[in-house]
Amino acid sequence: MRSLLPVPGCGGASRSGRLLTSIGLDDLDTLIGGGLLVGDLCLVKHPENSMFVRHLREAYAKEGSTHSHGIFHAQALQRCGGKCPIIATGESAAAAPYIRCFSSTAEGADEDDDTFSTLLRNLGTLLSGEPFAASCGGPKNLLRVLVDDVGSMVWCAPERLVGYVARLRALLRHSYACCLLLTPFGSSKAPTQVGYFSDVVLSVDEVRRGCSAVNPSFSSNDGLLRIEKLSASNRVAQCFPPSSVYGFKKKKGRICIQPLHIPPTLGDDSTPHVGCQTFLNF
């Protein structure tokens, strides 16, 4: 039914019967099969203060604003500096970007109730009504979910994270929504099993320019993008990119992703070489 109902900013996937929406970066859409499928969960592992993730976050929200999608941006209260900005509330919140911040020290919270559980309750309430619920009739719209700093102790204990991500995926499967989970390398204690419940898994590695340890072949790029997993949900044929490792760089204010062109490791030395036409004296 999802492929039959028109949703602004979504198109039909050629490899499946589900709706497809852009992640915001054209080059990344091409690599992951045209974009994110509605109902998919994308996990992005990145270093702290990543330039790529900053542009991805902005492009993801900007793409939703262009098509009047709902945007649910969840942050831990510590990441917001103690403030909780809400750009849109009330009836207009479904069609405008807004941020919800969650604190593990909220008044009236149960000791066994994690912050991620509060996030799921808020998200479940939003997805159970129009225009995001798949079971309800009427016009439909897409909700773009973005969760920062997944794996942090502010959200929940590491051993509970896998269960919460599984519940989040179930919410997405029964609604018109897609989700980006961002987890930093340094502060994150997210188990590796989180990737099992994710449909798309990406890993970002920034390259420090001028560092002597950087491979000269990567000097023209700002970082490396690794595709660890691609969605195969309800697909007749899974999408396989030409490579799993790509280079990216910032060019004219946008992120450009391109294949790596690694030259052969040949150098000049004093060792004599024998050509094919050289006479060999046995």
C-alpha positions in Angstrom: 0.0 0.0 0.0 2.9 2.4 0.6 3.8 2.4 -3.0 0.2 3.2 -4.1 -0.3 6.2 -1.8 1.3 9.5 -3.0 3.7 11.1 -0.5 5.4 14.4 -1.2 9.1 14.0 -1.9 8.9 10.2 -2.3 9.1 8.0 -5.4 8.8 4.4 -6.1 11.9 2.2 -5.9 12.7 0.3 -9.0 14.0 -2.7 -7.1 11.1 -3.0 -4.6 7.5 -2.0 -4.2 8.2 0.5 -1.4 8.6 4.3 -1.4 12.0 5.9 -1.7 13.2 9.3 -0.4 16.4 11.2 -0.8 18.8 11.3 2.1 19.9 14.8 1.1 23.2 14.1 -0.6 22.9 13.2 -4.3 26.2 11.2 -4.4 25.2 9.2 -1.3 21.8 8.5 -2.7 23.4 6.9 -5.8 25.6 4.6 -3.7 22.8 3.3 -1.5 20.4 2.5 -4.3 18.6 5.8 -4.9 18.0 6.9 -1.3 16.4 5.6 1.9 13.4 3.3 1.7 10.4 4.5 3.8 10.6 2.4 7.0 14.4 2.0 6.8 16.9 2.7 9.6 20.3 4.1 8.7 23.3 3.9 11.1 26.2 6.3 10.6 29.4 5.8 12.6 31.6 8.8 12.7 34.4 10.6 14.6 33.7 13.5 16.9 32.9 16.9 15.2 32.8 15.2 11.8 32.5 17.6 8.9 30.7 15.0 6.8 28.1 14.3 9.4 27.4 18.0 9.9 26.7 18.4 6.2 24.6 15.1 6.2 22.5 16.4 9.1 21.8 19.7 7.4 21.1 18.1 4.1 18.8 15.5 5.7 16.7 18.2 7.4 16.8 20.6 4.4 15.5 17.8 2.1 12.6 17.3 4.5 11.8 21.0 4.7 11.8 21.3 0.9 9.0 18.7 0.7 7.2 19.8 4.0 8.1 16.5 5.7 7.9 16.2 9.5 11.4 16.3 11.1 11.9 14.7 14.5 15.4 15.6 15.7 16.2 14.0 19.1 19.3 15.1 21.1 20.5 14.4 24.5 20.2 17.4 26.9 23.9 17.5 27.5 24.5 18.0 23.8 22.1 21.0 23.7 24.0 22.8 26.5 21.1 22.5 28.9 18.6 24.1 26.5 15.8 22.5 24.6 14.9 24.6 21.5 11.6 23.7 19.9 11.1 25.4 16.6 7.6 24.3 16.0 4.9 23.0 18.4 1.3 22.1 18.3 -0.5 21.3 15.0 2.3 22.8 12.9 4.9 20.4 14.3 4.0 17.7 11.9 5.0 19.8 8.9 7.9 21.8 10.2 11.4 20.9 11.6 11.7 20.8 15.4 14.1 19.5 18.0 13.2 17.5 21.1 15.7 17.1 23.8 15.6 14.4 26.5 17.1 14.4 29.9 17.8 11.3 32.1 17.0 13.4 35.2 13.5 14.5 34.3 11.1 14.9 37.2 8.7 12.0 37.7 10.8 9.6 35.7 11.0 6.0 36.8 14.4 4.8 37.9 14.2 1.9 35.5 12.9 4.1 32.6 15.7 5.0 30.3 15.9 8.2 28.2 15.7 6.2 25.0 12.4 4.6 26.2 11.0 8.2 26.7 12.1 8.9 23.1 10.3 5.8 21.8 7.1 6.8 23.6 7.1 10.3 22.2 7.9 9.0 18.7 5.3 6.2 18.9 2.6 8.8 19.9 3.6 10.9 16.9 3.6 8.0 14.4 0.3 6.5 15.6 -1.7 9.4 14.2 -2.2 11.2 10.9 -0.4 11.7 8.6 2.3 9.3 9.5 0.4 6.1 10.5 0.2 3.5 7.8 -3.0 2.0 9.2 -5.0 5.3 8.9 -6.6 6.7 5.8 -6.3 10.1 4.4 -3.3 12.1 3.0 0.1 10.8 4.0 3.4 12.5 4.8 6.8 11.4 5.8 8.5 11.8 9.2 12.3 12.1 9.1 13.8 11.0 12.4 17.3 12.0 13.4 18.9 10.8 16.7 22.2 12.1 17.7 24.9 10.5 19.9 23.4 7.0 19.9 25.3 4.8 22.3 25.9 7.5 24.9 25.1 6.7 28.5 22.7 9.7 28.5 20.3 7.7 26.4 20.5 4.3 28.1 22.8 1.6 29.3 24.7 -0.2 26.4 23.1 -3.5 27.1 19.6 -2.1 26.6 20.4 -0.2 23.4 19.9 -3.2 21.1 16.4 -3.8 22.4 15.5 -0.1 22.0 16.8 0.0 18.4 14.7 -3.1 17.6 11.6 -1.4 18.9 12.5 1.7 16.9 12.8 -0.3 13.8 9.4 -1.9 14.4 7.9 1.6 14.7 9.4 2.7 11.4 8.1 -0.5 9.6 4.5 0.3 10.5 4.6 4.0 9.6 5.6 6.5 7.0 9.0 7.3 8.5 12.8 6.9 8.0 15.5 7.3 10.6 19.2 8.3 10.8 21.1 7.2 13.9 24.4 9.0 14.4 27.0 7.4 16.8 30.4 8.9 17.4 33.4 6.6 17.6 35.0 8.1 20.7 32.1 8.5 23.2 29.9 5.8 21.9 29.5 2.4 23.6 27.0 1.1 21.2 27.2 -2.7 20.7 28.0 -4.1 17.3 24.6 -5.8 17.3 23.0 -2.4 16.6 24.1 -2.8 13.0 22.2 -6.0 12.7 18.9 -4.1 13.2 19.9 -1.3 10.8 19.1 -1.5 7.1 22.0 0.7 6.0 25.3 1.1 7.9 27.9 3.7 7.0 31.2 4.5 8.5 33.0 7.8 8.2 36.7 8.4 8.7 38.1 11.9 8.6 41.5 12.5 7.1 43.7 15.1 8.8 45.5 17.1 6.2 49.2 17.6 6.6 49.6 14.6 8.9 52.6 12.5 8.0 50.7 9.3 8.7 48.1 9.9 6.0 48.5 7.8 2.9 49.5 10.1 0.0 46.8 8.4 -2.1 44.1 9.9 0.2 45.7 13.4 0.4 43.2 14.9 -2.1 40.2 13.8 0.0 38.8 15.1 3.3 37.9 11.6 4.5 36.8 8.1 3.7 33.2 6.7 3.5 32.8 2.9 4.0 29.5 1.2 3.1 29.2 -1.7 5.6 25.6 -2.7 4.9 22.9 -2.0 2.3 19.2 -2.4 2.6 17.8 -5.6 1.2 14.2 -5.3 2.6 11.6 -6.6 0.2 13.9 -6.3 -2.8 13.9 -8.6 -5.8 17.6 -7.8 -6.3 19.9 -6.2 -3.8 21.9 -3.2 -4.8 25.6 -3.7 -4.9 27.8 -0.6 -5.4 31.0 -0.9 -7.4 33.1 -0.5 -4.3 32.7 -0.4 -0.5 35.2 2.4 0.2 34.9 5.9 -1.2 36.6 9.2 -0.7 34.7 12.5 0.0 35.7 16.1 0.0 34.1 19.5 0.4 33.8 21.3 -2.9 32.0 24.6 -3.3 30.1 24.2 -0.1 28.8 20.7 -0.9 30.0 17.2 -0.2 31.3 15.3 -3.2 31.7 11.5 -3.0 33.9 9.8 -5.5 35.7 6.4 -6.0 39.2 6.1 -4.8 41.9 6.1 -7.5 44.9 4.5 -5.8 48.0 4.6 -7.9 50.4 1.6 -7.8 53.1 1.8 -5.2 56.1 2.2 -7.6 59.1 4.2 -6.6 62.5 5.0 -8.0 65.4 3.0 -6.7 68.9 1.9 -7.8 68.0 -1.8 -8.3 68.6 -2.9 -11.9 65.6 -4.2 -13.8 65.6 -6.7 -16.7 63.3 -5.8 -19.6 61.5 -8.3 -21.8 63.9 -7.8 -24.7 67.1 -8.0 -22.7 69.4 -10.9 -23.6 69.6 -13.4 -20.8 72.9 -15.3 -20.5 72.4 -18.6 -18.7 
